[in-house]
Short mmCIF file of C-alpha atoms in Angstrom, two decimals:
data_model
loop_
_atom_site.label_atom_id
_atom_site.label_comp_id
_atom_site.label_asym_id
_atom_site.label_seq_id
_atom_site.Cartn_x
_atom_site.Cartn_y
_atom_site.Cartn_z
CA ASP A 1 0.10 0.05 0.07
CA LEU A 2 2.81 2.47 0.53
CA TYR A 3 3.92 1.99 -3.02
CA TYR A 4 0.19 3.37 -4.28
CA ASN A 5 0.04 5.90 -1.49
CA ARG A 6 3.19 7.78 -2.42
CA PRO A 7 3.04 11.67 -1.84
CA ARG A 8 3.52 12.38 -5.61
CA ASN A 9 -0.20 10.78 -5.85
CA LYS A 10 -3.02 12.86 -4.12
CA LYS A 11 -6.01 10.57 -4.89
CA HIS A 12 -5.88 8.72 -1.95
CA LEU A 13 -6.71 11.80 -0.16
CA GLU A 14 -10.16 11.92 -1.91
CA ASP A 15 -13.03 11.06 0.29
CA ASN A 16 -14.54 8.46 -2.48
CA PHE A 17 -10.99 7.10 -2.99
CA ASP A 18 -11.06 3.14 -3.61
CA LEU A 19 -7.56 1.83 -3.29
CA GLU A 20 -8.40 -1.47 -4.71
CA GLU A 21 -9.97 0.12 -7.85
CA TYR A 22 -6.84 2.14 -7.98
CA LYS A 23 -4.49 -0.90 -7.60
CA ASP A 24 -6.30 -2.58 -10.61
CA ASN A 25 -6.55 0.55 -12.87
CA TYR A 26 -2.84 1.02 -12.02
CA ASN A 27 -1.72 -2.52 -13.11
CA LYS A 28 -3.63 -2.47 -15.98
CA GLU A 29 -1.98 0.71 -17.24
CA ARG A 30 1.31 -0.89 -16.54
CA PHE A 31 0.38 -3.93 -18.31
CA SER A 32 -0.84 -1.99 -21.38
CA LYS A 33 2.19 -0.27 -21.43
CA TYR A 34 4.18 -3.40 -21.40
CA LEU A 35 2.22 -4.91 -24.18
CA SER A 36 2.74 -1.94 -26.41
CA LYS A 37 6.68 -2.01 -25.68
CA ASN A 38 6.76 -5.54 -26.44
CA GLN A 39 4.12 -5.91 -28.85
CA LYS A 40 6.32 -7.83 -31.55
CA TYR A 41 7.19 -10.49 -29.07
CA VAL A 42 3.88 -11.08 -28.01
CA THR A 43 2.64 -11.50 -31.71
CA ALA A 44 5.30 -13.72 -32.01
CA ILE A 45 4.49 -16.02 -29.09
CA SER A 46 0.67 -15.96 -30.23
CA PHE A 47 1.64 -17.05 -33.68
CA PHE A 48 3.78 -19.83 -32.66
CA LEU A 49 1.13 -20.81 -30.05
CA LEU A 50 -1.54 -20.78 -32.93
CA LEU A 51 0.79 -22.92 -35.10
CA PHE A 52 1.69 -25.30 -32.30
CA THR A 53 -2.34 -25.77 -31.88
CA LEU A 54 -2.90 -26.14 -35.52
CA VAL A 55 0.13 -28.67 -36.04
CA LEU A 56 -1.31 -30.92 -32.86
CA LEU A 57 -4.88 -30.84 -34.16
CA PHE A 58 -3.54 -32.14 -37.74
CA LEU A 59 -1.46 -34.84 -36.30
CA LEU A 60 -4.61 -36.10 -33.96
CA TYR A 61 -6.59 -35.84 -37.09
CA ASP A 62 -4.09 -37.70 -39.21
CA LEU A 63 -3.54 -40.56 -36.37
CA GLY A 64 -7.46 -40.82 -35.76
CA ASN A 65 -7.63 -41.38 -39.55
CA TYR A 66 -5.10 -43.95 -39.62
CA TYR A 67 -6.44 -45.99 -37.03
CA VAL A 68 -10.25 -45.87 -38.51
CA SER A 69 -8.63 -46.83 -41.82
CA LEU A 70 -7.02 -49.62 -40.27
CA TRP A 71 -10.28 -50.76 -38.61
CA GLN A 72 -11.99 -50.64 -41.63
CA SER A 73 -9.55 -52.74 -43.69
CA SER A 74 -9.52 -55.24 -40.73
CA LYS A 75 -13.36 -55.37 -41.09
CA ILE A 76 -13.20 -55.80 -44.96
CA THR A 77 -10.63 -59.01 -44.37
CA ASN A 78 -12.72 -60.43 -41.42
CA ASP A 79 -15.87 -60.45 -44.13
CA VAL A 80 -14.08 -62.02 -46.59
CA ASN A 81 -12.74 -64.52 -44.64
CA ASN A 82 -16.21 -65.32 -43.51
CA LEU A 83 -17.42 -65.24 -46.95
CA LEU A 84 -15.14 -67.65 -48.27
CA ASP A 85 -13.44 -71.00 -47.18
CA VAL A 86 -10.31 -71.50 -49.12
CA SER A 87 -9.62 -74.74 -46.83
CA SER A 88 -11.28 -76.78 -49.72
CA VAL A 89 -8.64 -75.61 -52.26
CA THR A 90 -5.77 -76.37 -50.20
CA ASN A 91 -4.07 -79.30 -48.91
CA PRO A 92 -3.46 -79.14 -45.00
CA ASP A 93 -0.46 -81.41 -45.17
CA LEU A 94 0.93 -79.50 -48.07
CA TYR A 95 1.66 -76.36 -45.85
CA ASN A 96 2.72 -78.53 -42.81
CA PRO A 97 6.27 -76.91 -41.74
CA SER A 98 7.01 -80.55 -39.67
CA SER A 99 6.31 -82.52 -43.05
CA ILE A 100 8.57 -80.04 -45.10
CA LEU A 101 11.26 -80.11 -42.61
CA SER A 102 11.21 -83.62 -42.31
CA ASN A 103 11.47 -84.05 -46.43
CA ASP A 104 8.11 -85.90 -46.06
CA THR A 105 7.69 -85.82 -50.02
CA ASP A 106 4.34 -87.24 -49.96
CA ALA A 107 3.50 -83.76 -48.22
CA LEU A 108 4.87 -81.74 -51.05
CA PRO A 109 2.81 -80.93 -54.51
CA THR A 110 3.36 -82.59 -57.87
CA PRO A 111 5.18 -80.05 -60.39
CA ILE A 112 3.03 -79.27 -63.38
CA ASP A 113 4.73 -80.47 -66.73
CA THR A 114 2.57 -78.23 -68.90
CA PRO A 115 -0.17 -76.06 -67.84
CA PRO A 116 -3.91 -77.20 -68.69
CA SER A 117 -5.46 -75.56 -71.85
CA TYR A 118 -8.75 -73.74 -71.19
CA SER A 119 -11.45 -72.25 -73.83
CA GLU A 120 -10.94 -68.60 -74.38
CA ASN A 121 -14.49 -68.14 -73.26
CA ARG A 122 -14.00 -69.57 -69.60
CA GLU A 123 -16.82 -68.81 -67.17
CA VAL A 124 -15.65 -66.70 -64.10
CA LEU A 125 -15.98 -68.85 -60.86
CA SER A 126 -19.25 -68.06 -58.74
CA ASP A 127 -17.27 -67.12 -55.74
CA ILE A 128 -15.31 -64.16 -57.66
CA LYS A 129 -18.64 -63.02 -58.88
CA THR A 130 -19.95 -63.14 -55.16
CA LEU A 131 -17.39 -61.01 -54.11
CA ARG A 132 -17.47 -58.77 -56.88
CA GLU A 133 -21.42 -58.61 -56.26
CA LYS A 134 -20.72 -58.04 -52.61
CA TYR A 135 -18.70 -54.92 -52.90
CA GLN A 136 -19.85 -53.65 -56.03
CA ASN A 137 -16.50 -53.83 -57.98
CA ASP A 138 -15.90 -55.58 -60.92
CA ASP A 139 -11.77 -54.89 -60.48
CA ILE A 140 -11.73 -58.02 -58.21
CA VAL A 141 -9.86 -60.35 -59.86
CA GLY A 142 -8.63 -62.80 -57.02
CA PHE A 143 -7.64 -64.00 -53.80
CA VAL A 144 -4.31 -64.85 -52.55
CA GLN A 145 -3.29 -66.70 -49.26
CA ILE A 146 0.18 -68.10 -47.77
CA PRO A 147 -0.89 -70.58 -45.19
CA GLY A 148 0.91 -70.09 -41.89
CA THR A 149 1.06 -66.31 -42.14
CA SER A 150 -1.44 -63.27 -42.22
CA VAL A 151 -1.38 -63.12 -45.91
CA ASP A 152 -4.98 -63.70 -46.72
CA GLU A 153 -6.30 -60.93 -49.31
CA VAL A 154 -8.51 -60.22 -52.07
CA VAL A 155 -6.59 -59.02 -55.27
CA VAL A 156 -7.90 -56.10 -57.46
CA GLN A 157 -6.60 -54.68 -60.76
CA SER A 158 -6.96 -51.23 -62.08
CA ASP A 159 -5.69 -49.48 -65.03
CA ASP A 160 -2.88 -48.10 -63.37
CA ASN A 161 -0.85 -49.05 -60.13
CA GLU A 162 -1.96 -46.04 -58.21
CA PHE A 163 -5.63 -46.23 -57.72
CA TYR A 164 -5.64 -49.10 -55.23
CA LEU A 165 -2.90 -47.92 -53.26
CA HIS A 166 -4.98 -45.96 -50.70
CA ARG A 167 -8.47 -47.44 -51.68
CA ASP A 168 -10.23 -50.27 -50.13
CA LEU A 169 -12.44 -52.97 -52.17
CA ARG A 170 -15.31 -50.62 -52.24
CA LYS A 171 -13.06 -48.09 -54.03
CA LYS A 172 -13.15 -45.58 -50.85
CA ASP A 173 -10.21 -43.89 -49.37
CA ASN A 174 -8.03 -45.85 -46.97
CA ILE A 175 -4.62 -45.61 -45.94
CA ALA A 176 -4.04 -49.37 -45.72
CA GLY A 177 -5.05 -49.90 -49.43
CA SER A 178 -5.84 -52.76 -51.23
CA VAL A 179 -3.54 -55.89 -52.38
CA PHE A 180 -3.71 -55.27 -56.34
CA MET A 181 -2.21 -56.99 -59.53
CA ASP A 182 -0.01 -55.00 -61.75
CA PHE A 183 -1.97 -53.18 -64.41
CA ASP A 184 0.28 -54.86 -67.27
CA ASN A 185 -0.71 -58.33 -66.16
CA SER A 186 -3.41 -60.52 -67.65
CA LEU A 187 -5.25 -63.19 -66.17
CA ASP A 188 -6.96 -64.57 -69.81
CA GLU A 189 -3.59 -66.41 -69.80
CA LEU A 190 -1.10 -65.81 -67.19
CA SER A 191 1.61 -63.62 -67.50
CA GLN A 192 5.13 -64.76 -67.50
CA ASN A 193 5.58 -62.71 -64.15
CA THR A 194 2.35 -61.90 -62.09
CA VAL A 195 3.04 -59.11 -59.88
CA LEU A 196 1.09 -58.46 -56.73
CA TYR A 197 1.47 -55.36 -54.67
CA GLY A 198 0.39 -54.61 -50.82
CA HIS A 199 1.46 -52.17 -48.43
CA ASN A 200 3.44 -53.36 -45.26
CA MET A 201 1.14 -52.18 -42.89
CA LYS A 202 2.21 -52.15 -39.06
CA ASN A 203 -0.68 -54.18 -37.73
CA ASP A 204 0.33 -57.32 -39.43
CA SER A 205 -2.04 -56.72 -42.63
CA LYS A 206 -1.82 -56.75 -46.18
CA PHE A 207 2.03 -58.03 -46.96
CA HIS A 208 3.57 -57.16 -43.33
CA ALA A 209 4.26 -60.84 -43.10
CA LEU A 210 6.52 -60.65 -46.26
CA ARG A 211 9.10 -59.23 -43.71
CA SER A 212 9.48 -62.37 -41.79
CA TYR A 213 11.02 -64.16 -44.66
CA GLN A 214 14.23 -62.62 -43.54
CA ASP A 215 14.22 -65.37 -40.94
CA GLU A 216 15.62 -68.99 -42.69
CA LEU A 217 13.51 -71.08 -40.62
CA PHE A 218 10.27 -69.13 -41.83
CA PHE A 219 11.52 -69.02 -45.36
CA GLU A 220 11.79 -72.91 -45.46
CA THR A 221 8.27 -73.40 -43.64
CA ASN A 222 6.28 -71.04 -45.32
CA LYS A 223 7.28 -71.99 -49.07
CA TYR A 224 3.74 -72.32 -50.69
CA ILE A 225 1.29 -69.40 -52.04
CA THR A 226 -2.46 -70.07 -53.29
CA PHE A 227 -3.64 -67.58 -55.65
CA ILE A 228 -7.28 -68.08 -56.62
CA THR A 229 -7.72 -66.12 -60.23
CA PRO A 230 -11.25 -65.70 -61.64
CA TYR A 231 -10.91 -69.03 -63.70
CA GLU A 232 -8.73 -71.21 -61.34
CA SER A 233 -6.82 -72.13 -58.13
CA THR A 234 -3.14 -71.90 -58.67
CA THR A 235 -0.22 -72.90 -56.27
CA TRP A 236 3.32 -71.29 -56.18
CA GLU A 237 6.64 -72.32 -54.40
CA VAL A 238 8.63 -69.91 -53.21
CA PHE A 239 12.28 -69.79 -54.53
CA SER A 240 13.68 -66.43 -53.84
CA PHE A 241 13.54 -63.46 -51.38
CA TYR A 242 15.51 -60.24 -51.12
CA PRO A 243 15.26 -56.73 -50.35
CA THR A 244 15.86 -54.22 -53.33
CA ASP A 245 15.92 -50.52 -54.42
CA ILE A 246 13.43 -49.61 -57.02
CA ASN A 247 16.25 -49.24 -59.67
CA PHE A 248 16.29 -52.96 -60.15
CA ASN A 249 13.18 -54.07 -62.39
CA TYR A 250 11.95 -57.24 -60.79
CA ILE A 251 8.41 -56.27 -61.82
CA ASN A 252 8.69 -56.75 -65.23
CA THR A 253 5.63 -58.56 -66.54
CA ASP A 254 6.64 -60.13 -70.16
CA PHE A 255 9.52 -60.48 -71.86
CA TYR A 256 10.66 -60.32 -75.42
CA SER A 257 12.47 -63.77 -75.77
CA ASP A 258 13.15 -66.88 -73.73
CA ASP A 259 16.83 -65.69 -73.27
CA GLU A 260 15.88 -62.56 -71.76
CA TYR A 261 13.32 -64.18 -69.27
CA GLU A 262 15.88 -67.10 -68.20
CA GLU A 263 18.41 -64.09 -67.51
CA PHE A 264 15.79 -62.48 -65.49
CA LEU A 265 14.98 -65.70 -63.56
CA ARG A 266 18.55 -66.30 -63.00
CA SER A 267 18.91 -62.77 -61.52
CA ILE A 268 16.34 -62.77 -59.08
CA ASN A 269 17.24 -66.32 -57.97
CA ASN A 270 20.80 -65.37 -57.42
CA LYS A 271 19.34 -62.35 -55.25
CA SER A 272 17.65 -64.48 -52.67
CA ILE A 273 19.21 -64.02 -49.35
CA PHE A 274 18.80 -68.05 -48.69
CA PHE A 275 19.86 -70.58 -51.44
CA THR A 276 17.35 -72.80 -53.10
CA ASP A 277 17.69 -75.37 -55.34
CA ALA A 278 14.94 -74.47 -57.78
CA GLU A 279 15.17 -75.21 -61.41
CA LEU A 280 13.85 -72.35 -63.56
CA SER A 281 13.41 -72.33 -67.42
CA ALA A 282 11.62 -70.07 -69.88
CA THR A 283 8.33 -72.26 -69.92
CA ASP A 284 8.06 -71.44 -66.11
CA LYS A 285 5.32 -68.83 -64.64
CA ILE A 286 6.43 -67.09 -61.51
CA LEU A 287 4.37 -65.07 -59.01
CA THR A 288 5.92 -62.03 -57.39
CA LEU A 289 4.63 -60.35 -54.13
CA SER A 290 6.25 -56.91 -53.76
CA THR A 291 6.12 -54.61 -50.42
CA CYS A 292 7.70 -51.70 -48.96
CA THR A 293 10.55 -52.33 -46.34
CA ASN A 294 9.30 -49.22 -44.38
CA ILE A 295 13.31 -48.62 -44.03
CA THR A 296 13.52 -46.10 -46.80
CA ASP A 297 11.00 -44.96 -49.61
CA ASP A 298 12.81 -46.26 -52.54
CA THR A 299 13.47 -49.94 -50.97
CA ARG A 300 10.93 -52.97 -51.39
CA TYR A 301 10.85 -56.66 -50.26
CA ALA A 302 10.28 -58.87 -53.31
CA LEU A 303 8.94 -62.47 -52.80
CA HIS A 304 9.12 -64.79 -55.96
CA ALA A 305 7.48 -68.04 -56.28
CA LYS A 306 7.07 -70.54 -59.23
CA LEU A 307 3.43 -71.74 -60.66
CA ILE A 308 3.66 -75.70 -59.63
CA ASP A 309 -0.19 -76.45 -59.81
CA ARG A 310 -3.20 -75.14 -61.18
CA SER A 311 -6.84 -76.43 -61.05
CA VAL A 312 -10.43 -75.13 -60.97
CA PRO A 313 -11.47 -74.81 -57.38
CA THR A 314 -14.70 -75.41 -55.66
CA LEU A 315 -15.00 -72.63 -52.85
CA ASN A 316 -17.47 -72.52 -50.12
CA ILE A 317 -19.16 -69.26 -49.58
CA SER A 318 -21.45 -68.73 -46.80
CA ASP A 319 -24.81 -66.74 -46.85
CA TYR A 320 -24.56 -63.15 -45.81
#
């Protein structure tokens, strides 16, 4: 009170003098002068506070959108699994790791000599029709499964390799995207190299399981892939896995000559981080699964498998 009642100010001598009101006014006046003097600093602080708030809100929105997309993607996967029963087209013994490790040849498929011939006007499998109907999407071209892993996905194909990067089976925006086949591939007659792409999602969906092929035991015990196309069920045996950058063209789908194709087969076989005694020739068809490593933007995991069996399957689709 001594500060406010200094002799230089005579207001305290007035009859209606209110000391508390005087203090408030005095402090407001001092604060106003402080603001005027430091206006540029106050403005800068306000700007950075606003920027921080906006960035925080954006990050929260982005994080929320990420988890909502994962939930939506998982729901579609569960719906598909409830629709399809692919056990009827796979031999459980074929994918029994203990059988493979013990060299039980009865558990292994019989390699095909020549692919069966089909008429040009083949009927699309009723199961693929059902999937197309359910999701109102004629881009659905198949179903890929690696027994023993989390890879259990519907495959789509568009006119380019961008559309399904971040869209689900209903063609709606989704950060997890879909597993899709290279737009250069044809299923009327399998390409020399059929290429499937899928994101490496941290919730173990899409092609996240491909990273596990860095482990030799996993590589040896998960050697078979089932790919159901609109016309047939195909079985493939894994022979090569490796990380690579995008400068290596492992996604070429067709080749101008047998020599060029055989050179390509040798190169991808030699790049494998684990040796296999796979016999490859220009008459073989291969399946390539590709996903990001999530280490750098331009590195990928590539998994290659050789066609060893094809047949017309019968899938069981439950009512929905």
